[in-house]
Amino acid sequence: GMGRSRQKQLLERLALSRMDRRRQEKLLEWLALVGLGRSRQEKLLEPLALDGQEQAGSHPRTHRVLSMDATLAPRDPRAPGQFGHPVAVPDDKQEEAKSRWKEGNFNVYLSDLIPVDRAIADTRPAGCSEQQVHNDLPTTSIIMCFVDEVWSTLLRSVHSVLGRSPPHLVQEIILVDDCSTKEHLKEQLDAYMSRFPKVKILRLRERHGLIRARLAGAEVATGRTGAVLGPVRTTEVLGTPLQHGVRPSQCTKGKKRSWLWLGSSGEPRRAVAQSAAPRAQRELLSRAGLEADAPTCAAGAVLTFLDSHVECNVGWLEPLLERVRMSRNKVACPVIEVISDKDMSYMTVDNFQRGIFTWPMNFGWRQIPQEVIEKNKIKETDIIRCPVMAGGLFSIEKKYFSELGMYDPGLDVWGGENMELSFKVWMCGGEIEIVPCSRVGHIFRNDNPYSFPKDRVRTVERNLARVAEVWLDEYKELFYGHAYHLLLSAVDVGDLSPQTQLRERLRCRNFRWYLQNVYPDLEAPLVKASGLLMNVALAGCIAVEGTTLAFRECDANNTNQKFNYTWLRLVRHGELCLAPAGALGAVGLHRCRARSRSLAWLHRSLATVQPGLTEHLISEHQHLPRPACLEVDPSRRALRVKGCDPRNPRQKWRFSSYHAD
Ligand code: LR7
Ligand code: MN
């Protein structure tokens, strides 16, 4: 601990800063807790004290970012993996390491070997540790959802938050157990975490998936429960509306619940197994000297979401909160660095990466082009605005998150929620940012180590289809065009009206605005090809004449010869679509319908149907022999559908312009 006089001395120094008293005290508590040496204590507080002395004029109410790192002087500097170095599996442990891989789809053996509070290299770009943040940053609830997470990895995630966050900024750490089945995540986890007053564990009684688990965590942080998971279940989940120090620890359907009561400074007061009524529980609390609305109960203004296999780096939190403080509709993401799944080394990543997506809504990273960096003199520490976020790691103002309707609760288990939130934020007046001075490592894995309640691929696709239906407007055709099987399988996306109503209520902008202003480098032509539809060999074009089709001399000024080839594979002329008239090979015009195999034509994109058919228009009509191609009949006046022939020039078609392949 820390002597009384020493504490007084430090408090005096802190008093110079404009940080409020409660925060000062919390900071000291932390200093005592992590046992930093005297000189490092001084160093840590230096920016705060300096601020009070020097900056009355220029930058009032700010201090240099506290580069707190309780792990910098590690207990065991020679332990494997220390400082984020790679670790090798000893020869005689190869088999063991191999067999344990599947527990988490990464090198679980090595993870267990390295300290849960290992040090890692400070990978921040130069200048980050000198940056100023405000003294009155909002505090945050940190929400970490997990299902069957590996023990050592989960612990390392929590330790990295505890050890590298200014304690006065961490309201609480909410671990949401999405109904894990592994034994170590039950009593053993309760017991371990009872040492850390800020850690709360929320157990979900059934598997809800990442998305709704986060919503449940957000509700706990708000002190509100039941809106997302339903009132009946919530009482079972939380047991009681009282949050302070109360940790229900039951996931299964059993009636008996065990509670762990924590004192106001966090020490475990008593562990009781009981199924007390809320009133009795409240009584228990008050006897333990606690109140339902004790200070630690007061909700932090910001929610910070993290995956359960991360390592937060030095100074990661303040820059995120600084952005949110600056504007409540900024959503701040750290740079996500890489913890190797193979050797557990902590690796930095290239700077200047934006979060982007490609069709059909696949998340990815894209480097800002070098010439753009140079022309705009972009620095490594500059904020990067992102079309979309990766999904797992971000800070968002709690009330703003709630105003945005949080996540669409109709999204299931995993996937697509990052797209939904990103579109919603940008289109409804907010911003998604990557904050280069905030860095968090994440174990990237090749596969999810847990099972999906339903089929994995279908779950993600359905989520994405929901997002497309609500947010993409006419551009949803691009999504379906790149995931065409979704269109025909008529996937049931569920009720969308709450989401579309939300979009109206928030008066959000449209997707075209988003593309033009947020993600202008996305290729998003609304149709794949357009203009005349000509047969080059015969020098003629398809023309609409009343309600029928003819083959005529090409005339670029004749609107009756203009067609669009759409993402949904329609050859479209206004509301009318080119289509085989039936099994006999005649071709005509039909009212267009989006989800229709009989109106769809393959062109260029799917040469796989038969090699050499790239210039053909292949009908997908079910009742025709396959593949069947549009051709000019021998009279050279009419059109029909016949078996495809790569060498038949009467079957080769070209639009005047192609916008995408
Ligand atoms: O049913 C589940 N219940 C859960 O609680 C499934 C998962 N989870 C937990 C899980 O234990 C983990 O802590 O949710 C967290 C995220 O699941 P991961 O780690 O399997 O996801 P991921 O890292 O492969 O995927 C990324 O995309 C997801 C899409 O839904 C989420 O948004 C993840 O948070 C996100 N991760 C990141 O953004 C980190 C960087 C990866 C990238 C790109
Ligand atoms: Mn992850």
XYZ file of C-alpha atoms and ligand atoms in Angstrom:
705
model
C 0.000 0.000 0.000
C 0.816 3.638 0.194
C 1.655 5.494 3.349
C -0.670 8.242 4.612
C 1.847 11.026 4.235
C 2.774 9.885 0.773
C -0.882 9.869 -0.145
C -1.279 13.386 1.175
C 1.735 14.513 -0.772
C 0.356 13.094 -3.997
C -3.040 14.587 -3.348
C -1.433 17.994 -3.023
C 0.173 17.571 -6.374
C -3.077 16.462 -7.872
C -4.932 19.363 -6.344
C -3.116 21.574 -8.794
C -4.899 19.851 -11.628
C -8.497 20.623 -12.322
C -9.527 17.013 -12.038
C -12.380 16.669 -9.582
C -11.650 15.352 -6.136
C -13.362 11.994 -6.525
C -11.338 11.229 -9.615
C -8.139 12.238 -7.889
C -8.872 9.810 -5.105
C -9.629 7.014 -7.516
C -6.365 7.628 -9.229
C -4.488 7.338 -5.966
C -6.346 4.154 -5.092
C -5.130 2.704 -8.328
C -1.557 3.803 -7.724
C -1.629 2.034 -4.397
C -3.283 -1.022 -5.903
C -0.839 -1.647 -8.699
C 2.203 -0.941 -6.535
C 4.069 1.346 -8.877
C 7.415 2.581 -7.640
C 7.741 6.140 -6.380
C 9.448 7.530 -9.418
C 6.870 6.053 -11.762
C 4.096 7.462 -9.612
C 5.653 10.883 -9.952
C 6.079 10.471 -13.659
C 2.505 9.435 -14.045
C 1.114 12.428 -12.226
C 3.491 14.882 -13.783
C 1.234 15.872 -16.660
C -1.625 16.570 -14.272
C 0.405 18.724 -11.953
C 2.085 20.540 -14.797
C -1.264 21.353 -16.220
C -2.357 23.191 -13.136
C 0.824 25.215 -12.943
C 1.519 26.073 -16.504
C -1.595 26.078 -18.514
C -3.915 28.506 -16.880
C -3.828 30.528 -20.088
C -3.408 28.419 -23.167
C -5.078 25.041 -22.580
C -7.162 25.168 -19.466
C -8.759 21.964 -18.294
C -6.557 19.571 -20.183
C -3.677 17.336 -19.268
C -1.263 15.177 -21.145
C -2.640 11.711 -21.761
C -1.870 9.484 -18.797
C 0.217 6.724 -20.240
C -0.685 4.373 -17.454
C 0.742 0.931 -17.577
C 0.782 -1.147 -14.451
C 2.451 -3.929 -16.403
C 5.514 -1.978 -17.453
C 7.566 -3.383 -14.617
C 6.375 -6.960 -14.889
C 6.542 -9.393 -12.011
C 8.402 -11.902 -14.141
C 10.314 -10.204 -16.964
C 11.615 -13.528 -18.236
C 8.241 -15.225 -18.547
C 7.337 -16.465 -22.025
C 5.485 -13.969 -24.166
C 6.547 -11.085 -21.967
C 6.649 -7.715 -23.772
C 4.588 -9.277 -26.535
C 7.442 -11.383 -27.856
C 6.656 -14.517 -29.845
C 6.710 -17.820 -28.026
C 7.660 -21.210 -29.420
C 6.054 -24.455 -28.342
C 8.726 -26.782 -26.908
C 9.334 -29.898 -28.971
C 7.864 -32.230 -26.389
C 4.677 -30.156 -26.162
C 3.800 -30.020 -29.855
C 1.113 -32.678 -29.552
C -0.480 -31.026 -26.555
C -0.436 -27.621 -28.231
C -1.975 -29.102 -31.346
C -4.758 -30.836 -29.493
C -5.642 -27.723 -27.511
C -5.838 -25.478 -30.562
C -9.519 -26.179 -31.100
C -10.444 -24.905 -27.632
C -10.207 -21.414 -29.079
C -8.964 -21.812 -32.648
C -5.631 -20.310 -31.658
C -2.613 -21.470 -29.682
C -4.364 -21.994 -26.363
C -1.375 -23.876 -24.987
C 0.827 -20.801 -25.378
C -1.818 -18.442 -24.101
C -1.917 -20.431 -20.873
C 1.847 -20.228 -20.666
C 2.246 -16.474 -20.830
C 1.367 -14.137 -17.939
C -2.199 -12.860 -17.797
C -0.761 -9.415 -17.131
C 2.153 -9.476 -19.527
C 3.692 -6.260 -20.759
C 3.443 -5.370 -24.444
C 5.333 -2.829 -26.483
C 3.863 0.661 -26.625
C 3.074 0.738 -30.340
C 1.589 4.216 -30.473
C 2.939 6.555 -33.131
C 5.336 9.223 -31.915
C 3.477 12.159 -30.451
C 0.617 10.227 -28.869
C 2.046 10.349 -25.361
C 2.322 14.133 -25.612
C -1.265 14.653 -26.670
C -3.624 16.555 -24.435
C -6.942 15.263 -23.173
C -9.542 16.977 -21.048
C -9.615 16.653 -17.285
C -13.324 16.043 -17.342
C -13.467 13.107 -19.721
C -16.643 11.050 -19.404
C -16.296 7.752 -17.604
C -17.079 4.530 -19.380
C -18.653 1.166 -18.785
C -16.640 -1.469 -20.566
C -18.684 -4.296 -21.994
C -17.056 -7.553 -22.949
C -19.244 -10.398 -24.199
C -17.982 -13.938 -24.343
C -19.093 -17.433 -25.060
C -16.770 -20.243 -24.015
C -13.761 -17.982 -24.088
C -10.387 -19.463 -23.174
C -9.612 -18.790 -19.508
C -6.186 -17.191 -19.848
C -7.278 -15.047 -22.773
C -10.334 -13.706 -21.006
C -8.229 -12.892 -17.969
C -5.587 -11.202 -20.058
C -8.281 -9.052 -21.670
C -9.587 -7.923 -18.290
C -6.103 -7.375 -16.855
C -5.130 -5.249 -19.811
C -8.116 -2.988 -19.147
C -7.445 -2.808 -15.414
C -3.734 -2.275 -15.829
C -3.717 0.231 -18.648
C -6.774 2.410 -18.092
C -6.883 5.456 -15.865
C -9.046 4.011 -13.102
C -11.065 7.157 -12.658
C -12.367 6.686 -16.190
C -13.526 3.107 -15.807
C -16.984 3.010 -14.340
C -17.235 -0.753 -14.452
C -16.289 -3.740 -16.538
C -19.320 -5.783 -17.481
C -18.545 -9.316 -18.562
C -21.542 -10.752 -20.361
C -21.498 -14.532 -20.351
C -23.536 -15.572 -23.365
C -24.441 -18.868 -21.738
C -21.055 -20.508 -21.899
C -20.828 -24.215 -21.258
C -17.228 -24.378 -20.039
C -16.919 -25.018 -16.313
C -14.074 -22.570 -15.707
C -16.301 -19.676 -16.722
C -18.698 -20.240 -13.823
C -17.724 -20.258 -10.125
C -14.036 -20.122 -10.933
C -14.523 -16.898 -12.860
C -16.724 -15.441 -10.125
C -14.077 -16.215 -7.564
C -11.256 -14.775 -9.623
C -13.066 -11.563 -10.499
C -14.299 -10.949 -6.964
C -10.893 -9.368 -6.358
C -11.720 -6.617 -8.790
C -14.485 -4.381 -7.569
C -15.197 -2.941 -10.962
C -15.832 -6.249 -12.647
C -19.426 -7.396 -12.888
C -20.566 -10.587 -14.492
C -23.878 -10.834 -16.246
C -25.012 -14.343 -17.072
C -27.491 -14.889 -19.842
C -29.756 -17.869 -19.308
C -29.843 -18.776 -22.942
C -27.515 -18.211 -25.811
C -28.434 -14.878 -27.368
C -25.441 -14.338 -29.571
C -23.000 -11.508 -29.524
C -25.399 -8.827 -30.678
C -28.139 -9.249 -28.116
C -25.538 -10.040 -25.433
C -24.069 -6.583 -26.041
C -27.539 -5.094 -25.759
C -28.013 -6.843 -22.424
C -24.658 -5.485 -21.264
C -25.641 -1.996 -22.357
C -28.850 -2.266 -20.372
C -27.005 -3.226 -17.235
C -24.723 -0.251 -17.749
C -27.770 1.965 -18.033
C -29.290 0.526 -14.926
C -32.249 -0.429 -17.060
C -33.145 -4.003 -17.791
C -35.656 -5.968 -19.696
C -36.179 -3.927 -22.823
C -34.151 -6.174 -25.041
C -34.396 -9.670 -23.725
C -37.927 -9.383 -22.435
C -39.167 -8.690 -18.930
C -39.541 -12.262 -17.732
C -36.120 -13.380 -18.713
C -34.426 -10.283 -17.459
C -35.453 -10.794 -13.874
C -33.976 -14.232 -14.181
C -30.874 -12.906 -15.815
C -30.181 -10.179 -13.342
C -32.145 -11.424 -10.405
C -32.683 -7.933 -9.151
C -32.783 -4.378 -10.384
C -30.043 -3.569 -7.884
C -26.739 -3.502 -9.623
C -24.280 -2.502 -7.054
C -21.894 -5.299 -6.346
C -24.488 -7.889 -7.102
C -23.506 -10.642 -9.410
C -25.974 -13.315 -10.259
C -24.002 -16.304 -11.300
C -26.424 -18.733 -12.788
C -26.742 -19.561 -16.411
C -28.755 -22.739 -16.311
C -32.401 -22.961 -15.486
C -31.878 -23.979 -11.855
C -33.843 -22.125 -9.217
C -30.997 -21.641 -6.789
C -28.884 -18.610 -7.439
C -25.674 -17.650 -5.820
C -24.830 -14.052 -5.214
C -21.639 -12.387 -4.409
C -21.954 -9.182 -2.452
C -19.197 -6.686 -2.794
C -18.457 -3.811 -0.473
C -18.447 -0.276 -1.741
C -14.689 -0.300 -2.144
C -15.033 -3.604 -3.878
C -13.887 -6.141 -1.337
C -16.094 -9.216 -1.265
C -18.352 -8.934 1.761
C -19.986 -12.311 1.729
C -20.998 -14.972 -0.653
C -24.489 -16.335 -0.203
C -26.418 -18.903 -2.070
C -30.061 -18.044 -1.915
C -33.079 -17.125 -3.888
C -34.082 -14.092 -1.931
C -36.850 -11.791 -3.003
C -35.768 -8.336 -4.151
C -36.826 -6.768 -0.845
C -34.780 -9.189 1.164
C -31.896 -8.589 -1.153
C -32.154 -4.869 -0.660
C -32.108 -5.439 3.070
C -29.009 -7.533 2.751
C -27.395 -4.796 0.757
C -28.158 -2.127 3.282
C -26.872 -4.288 6.109
C -23.656 -4.616 4.160
C -23.502 -0.835 4.142
C -24.486 -0.497 0.536
C -27.159 1.431 -1.242
C -28.868 0.654 -4.456
C -27.622 3.870 -5.944
C -24.159 3.942 -4.486
C -21.629 5.901 -6.553
C -20.310 2.923 -8.464
C -23.882 2.354 -9.572
C -24.107 5.659 -11.325
C -23.879 4.937 -14.993
C -20.828 5.988 -16.989
C -21.716 8.242 -19.878
C -19.927 6.130 -22.465
C -20.069 2.483 -23.429
C -16.890 0.808 -24.602
C -17.226 -2.574 -26.261
C -14.385 -5.056 -26.467
C -13.978 -8.655 -27.593
C -12.931 -11.147 -24.931
C -9.503 -11.931 -26.449
C -7.837 -8.547 -26.564
C -4.950 -6.689 -24.988
C -5.471 -2.982 -24.534
C -2.277 -1.055 -25.056
C -0.832 1.867 -23.133
C -2.999 4.959 -23.157
C -5.740 3.283 -25.185
C -8.752 4.695 -23.382
C -8.306 8.434 -23.009
C -8.024 9.243 -26.725
C -11.282 7.345 -27.360
C -13.145 9.177 -24.630
C -11.643 12.460 -25.782
C -13.306 12.032 -29.178
C -16.675 11.240 -27.646
C -16.334 14.206 -25.324
C -15.623 16.419 -28.299
C -18.839 15.369 -29.971
C -21.357 12.933 -28.615
C -22.091 11.497 -32.007
C -18.577 10.390 -32.685
C -18.047 6.670 -32.434
C -14.387 6.098 -31.631
C -12.508 2.925 -32.542
C -8.956 1.989 -31.596
C -6.465 0.728 -34.136
C -6.873 -3.031 -33.943
C -3.484 -4.692 -33.747
C -2.719 -8.345 -34.115
C -2.084 -10.920 -31.443
C -0.773 -13.873 -33.405
C -2.955 -16.954 -33.157
C 0.165 -19.080 -33.608
C 2.891 -17.625 -31.365
C 0.867 -15.096 -29.316
C 3.180 -12.249 -30.270
C 1.769 -8.740 -30.237
C 2.217 -7.169 -33.645
C 1.538 -3.673 -34.792
C -0.257 -2.974 -38.062
C 0.201 -0.518 -40.905
C -0.950 3.010 -40.221
C -3.490 4.906 -42.310
C -5.988 2.039 -42.557
C -9.679 2.728 -43.023
C -12.462 0.289 -42.245
C -14.332 -0.347 -45.472
C -16.581 -2.944 -47.081
C -16.813 -4.563 -50.461
C -19.912 -6.198 -51.921
C -21.781 -8.097 -50.594
C -20.917 -6.173 -47.410
C -17.652 -7.892 -46.546
C -15.698 -5.919 -43.986
C -12.077 -5.079 -44.825
C -9.249 -2.629 -44.310
C -8.043 -0.256 -46.997
C -4.941 1.893 -46.829
C -5.285 5.585 -47.581
C -3.334 6.056 -50.855
C 0.158 7.475 -50.400
C -0.524 10.475 -52.621
C -3.568 11.401 -50.550
C -1.481 11.192 -47.380
C 1.179 13.404 -48.896
C -1.130 15.907 -50.489
C -3.097 16.416 -47.283
C -0.050 16.076 -45.039
C -1.850 13.445 -42.981
C 0.087 12.532 -39.842
C 0.223 9.095 -38.243
C -1.609 10.458 -35.227
C -4.459 12.007 -37.234
C -7.994 10.721 -36.804
C -9.196 8.510 -39.660
C -12.831 8.674 -40.678
C -14.138 5.241 -41.619
C -17.070 4.174 -43.782
C -17.567 1.192 -41.463
C -16.132 -0.142 -38.246
C -14.727 -3.629 -37.682
C -17.382 -4.131 -35.066
C -15.802 -5.393 -31.900
C -13.957 -2.496 -30.365
C -15.423 0.977 -29.960
C -16.621 3.680 -27.602
C -20.002 5.292 -28.028
C -21.918 7.705 -25.873
C -24.510 5.689 -24.045
C -27.451 7.958 -24.625
C -26.534 8.401 -28.262
C -26.338 4.622 -28.682
C -29.774 4.381 -27.189
C -31.148 7.166 -29.393
C -29.886 5.217 -32.373
C -31.883 2.239 -31.183
C -28.611 0.489 -30.246
C -28.388 -2.562 -32.506
C -31.330 -3.914 -34.436
C -32.346 -6.654 -31.971
C -33.584 -8.668 -34.934
C -29.972 -9.390 -35.845
C -29.024 -12.845 -34.728
C -25.902 -14.188 -33.004
C -22.976 -12.754 -35.003
C -22.211 -10.677 -38.053
C -23.559 -7.636 -39.867
C -24.133 -5.595 -36.732
C -21.021 -3.557 -37.516
C -22.515 -2.637 -40.901
C -25.846 -1.765 -39.349
C -24.355 0.502 -36.717
C -21.955 2.122 -39.177
C -24.643 2.994 -41.732
C -26.952 4.160 -38.985
C -24.313 6.367 -37.398
C -23.231 8.042 -40.634
C -26.659 8.368 -42.209
C -28.251 9.695 -39.037
C -25.736 12.425 -38.298
C -22.783 10.746 -36.585
C -19.248 9.731 -37.456
C -17.115 6.603 -37.196
C -13.476 7.251 -36.445
C -10.282 5.335 -35.934
C -8.137 6.987 -33.289
C -4.506 6.086 -34.047
C -3.297 6.899 -30.541
C -5.590 4.216 -29.166
C -4.375 0.692 -29.852
C -5.795 -2.640 -28.847
C -4.520 -6.085 -29.820
C -6.973 -8.793 -30.887
C -6.497 -12.474 -31.580
C -7.595 -12.995 -35.173
C -8.830 -16.528 -35.720
C -9.639 -18.455 -38.833
C -12.921 -19.768 -37.540
C -15.355 -19.143 -34.724
C -14.496 -21.452 -31.828
C -18.139 -21.734 -30.786
C -21.139 -23.244 -32.495
C -23.952 -21.255 -34.022
C -27.479 -22.041 -32.806
C -28.483 -22.122 -36.468
C -26.385 -22.440 -39.580
C -23.485 -19.961 -39.481
C -23.564 -18.835 -43.092
C -27.307 -18.440 -43.122
C -27.295 -16.473 -39.891
C -24.802 -13.955 -41.224
C -26.515 -13.718 -44.601
C -29.885 -13.126 -43.037
C -28.415 -10.391 -40.838
C -26.841 -8.732 -43.852
C -30.066 -8.960 -45.824
C -31.860 -7.228 -42.946
C -29.295 -4.452 -42.975
C -29.542 -4.143 -46.762
C -33.330 -3.949 -46.673
C -33.348 -1.219 -44.044
C -30.390 0.955 -45.046
C -29.278 0.504 -48.645
C -32.292 1.887 -50.560
C -31.922 1.171 -54.294
C -28.318 0.077 -53.687
C -29.553 -3.102 -52.084
C -29.596 -4.436 -55.640
C -25.801 -4.401 -55.533
C -25.867 -6.426 -52.362
C -28.225 -9.010 -53.814
C -26.388 -8.949 -57.109
C -23.271 -10.090 -55.294
C -25.167 -12.622 -53.209
C -27.713 -13.671 -55.778
C -28.691 -16.921 -54.084
C -30.163 -14.824 -51.255
C -32.561 -13.206 -53.649
C -34.012 -16.450 -54.880
C -33.954 -18.370 -51.619
C -36.399 -15.724 -50.356
C -34.668 -15.649 -46.983
C -37.060 -14.609 -44.244
C -35.555 -11.447 -42.801
C -38.348 -10.992 -40.271
C -40.227 -7.819 -39.414
C -38.363 -4.734 -40.570
C -40.909 -2.087 -39.680
C -39.390 -1.081 -36.310
C -36.132 -0.426 -38.107
C -37.581 1.496 -41.020
C -39.663 3.536 -38.575
C -36.531 4.314 -36.603
C -34.849 5.499 -39.761
C -37.750 7.828 -40.453
C -37.974 9.064 -36.901
C -34.280 9.954 -36.883
C -34.674 11.621 -40.280
C -31.626 9.837 -41.567
C -30.063 10.630 -44.916
C -30.200 8.158 -47.772
C -27.585 5.692 -48.889
C -26.696 7.743 -51.937
C -25.621 10.543 -49.596
C -23.549 8.047 -47.616
C -21.794 6.863 -50.761
C -21.104 10.345 -52.022
C -19.902 11.789 -48.736
C -18.528 8.977 -46.658
C -17.372 6.282 -49.035
C -16.888 7.865 -52.463
C -14.293 5.300 -53.494
C -16.765 2.430 -53.344
C -17.681 1.217 -56.797
C -21.433 1.233 -56.709
C -22.943 1.602 -60.180
C -26.678 1.057 -59.919
C -26.731 -1.106 -63.043
C -24.112 -3.397 -64.508
C -24.530 -2.251 -68.104
C -26.713 0.103 -70.112
C -27.495 1.602 -73.497
C -28.125 -0.166 -76.778
C -28.206 -3.930 -76.753
C -26.545 -4.833 -80.008
C -25.495 -7.794 -81.987
C -22.173 -6.699 -83.400
C -21.843 -9.325 -86.124
C -25.280 -8.556 -87.547
C -25.001 -4.828 -86.832
C -28.469 -4.663 -85.254
C -30.129 -3.764 -81.966
C -33.055 -4.928 -79.908
C -35.975 -2.516 -80.052
C -39.178 -2.271 -78.064
C -42.170 -1.831 -80.342
C -45.340 -1.435 -78.332
C -45.426 -4.554 -76.219
C -43.259 -6.705 -78.456
C -39.608 -6.935 -79.407
C -37.897 -6.607 -82.748
C -34.382 -6.673 -84.174
C -33.652 -3.383 -85.942
C -30.901 -1.177 -87.205
C -29.146 0.435 -84.237
C -30.190 3.994 -83.432
C -28.484 5.582 -80.423
C -31.128 8.320 -80.304
C -34.030 5.926 -80.081
C -35.098 5.488 -76.486
C -36.951 2.346 -77.500
C -33.574 0.687 -77.972
C -32.268 1.550 -74.504
C -31.917 -1.141 -71.871
C -30.351 -1.564 -68.472
C -28.733 -4.773 -67.351
C -29.338 -4.792 -63.607
C -27.668 -6.461 -60.636
C -30.722 -8.637 -60.346
C -29.916 -9.863 -63.858
C -32.878 -8.216 -65.527
C -32.677 -6.752 -69.008
C -34.825 -3.801 -68.294
C -36.626 -1.205 -70.374
C -38.492 0.999 -67.929
C -40.967 -1.212 -66.126
C -40.703 -3.917 -68.740
C -38.242 -6.763 -68.788
C -36.959 -9.003 -71.524
C -38.055 -12.594 -70.959
C -38.673 -15.930 -72.649
C -42.392 -16.281 -73.274
C -42.455 -19.929 -72.266
C -40.895 -23.264 -73.092
C -41.113 -22.815 -76.851
C -38.391 -20.249 -77.271
C -40.340 -17.094 -78.017
C -39.151 -13.909 -76.330
C -41.214 -10.960 -75.190
C -41.656 -8.250 -72.583
C -42.960 -8.777 -69.091
C -43.618 -6.530 -66.166
C -40.402 -6.609 -64.148
C -40.212 -8.462 -60.845
C -37.083 -8.479 -58.702
C -37.161 -12.004 -57.421
C -37.750 -13.983 -60.536
C -35.692 -16.642 -62.144
C -37.756 -16.580 -65.346
C -36.912 -12.923 -65.999
C -33.190 -13.241 -65.241
C -30.381 -13.412 -67.770
C -26.747 -14.219 -67.257
C -24.370 -12.043 -69.191
C -20.573 -12.011 -69.060
C -20.373 -12.475 -65.331
C -21.007 -16.185 -65.326
C -18.939 -17.654 -68.104
C -18.720 -20.674 -65.845
C -22.101 -21.825 -67.138
C -20.247 -22.882 -70.216
C -16.821 -21.666 -71.251
C -16.969 -19.300 -74.177
C -20.433 -17.939 -73.499
C -19.208 -14.597 -72.222
C -20.973 -12.498 -74.835
C -24.210 -14.418 -74.633
C -27.411 -13.649 -72.796
C -28.294 -16.865 -71.037
C -31.835 -17.276 -69.821
C -32.379 -18.675 -66.356
C -35.977 -19.635 -67.118
C -36.653 -22.956 -65.398
C -38.598 -24.480 -68.270
C -35.984 -23.987 -70.949
C -33.204 -26.433 -71.770
C -30.009 -25.235 -70.106
C -28.147 -23.249 -71.049
C -30.491 -21.380 -73.389
C -29.369 -18.243 -75.179
C -31.037 -15.234 -76.706
C -30.511 -15.163 -80.451
C -31.631 -13.414 -83.589
C -33.662 -15.863 -85.638
C -32.481 -16.727 -89.156
C -34.922 -14.221 -90.690
C -32.840 -11.596 -88.881
C -35.934 -9.755 -87.703
C -37.217 -11.596 -84.662
C -35.699 -12.830 -81.412
C -35.919 -16.191 -79.721
C -34.202 -18.440 -77.187
C -32.230 -21.470 -78.332
C -29.603 -23.833 -76.994
C -26.326 -21.969 -76.493
C -23.554 -22.214 -79.036
C -20.271 -20.390 -78.350
C -19.592 -20.019 -82.074
C -23.002 -18.717 -83.158
C -22.629 -14.976 -83.902
C -26.413 -14.527 -83.768
C -26.169 -15.225 -80.023
C -23.547 -12.587 -79.214
C -24.675 -9.377 -77.514
C -23.083 -6.238 -76.251
C -24.437 -3.258 -74.294
C -23.039 0.121 -75.269
C -21.477 0.618 -71.846
C -20.469 -1.586 -68.981
C -20.276 -0.148 -65.477
C -19.247 -3.304 -63.636
C -18.348 -6.883 -64.348
O -22.728 -16.024 -29.873
C -21.754 -15.361 -29.551
N -21.726 -14.782 -28.311
C -20.662 -14.030 -27.886
O -20.683 -13.521 -26.771
C -20.661 -15.152 -30.402
C -19.589 -14.399 -29.973
N -19.581 -13.870 -28.724
C -18.447 -13.077 -28.267
C -17.099 -13.729 -28.477
O -16.730 -14.523 -27.382
C -16.179 -12.534 -28.702
O -15.685 -12.006 -27.514
O -18.422 -11.905 -29.062
C -17.098 -11.501 -29.331
C -16.870 -11.385 -30.847
O -16.873 -12.645 -31.453
P -15.637 -13.151 -32.308
O -14.376 -12.843 -31.625
O -15.873 -14.564 -32.671
O -15.768 -12.227 -33.575
P -14.615 -11.779 -34.607
O -13.512 -11.137 -33.881
O -14.296 -12.929 -35.459
O -15.422 -10.751 -35.509
C -15.650 -9.368 -35.680
O -16.956 -9.294 -36.255
C -17.997 -9.667 -35.414
C -19.207 -9.573 -36.284
O -20.371 -9.744 -35.657
C -18.032 -8.794 -34.185
O -18.368 -7.473 -34.496
C -16.691 -8.862 -33.498
O -16.692 -8.032 -32.371
C -15.643 -8.436 -34.492
N -14.312 -8.377 -33.957
C -13.537 -7.260 -34.189
O -13.962 -6.237 -34.660
C -12.087 -7.394 -33.851
C -11.306 -7.263 -35.118
C -11.685 -8.334 -36.118
C -11.865 -7.784 -37.451
C -12.018 -7.347 -38.551
Mn -12.798 -11.464 -31.897
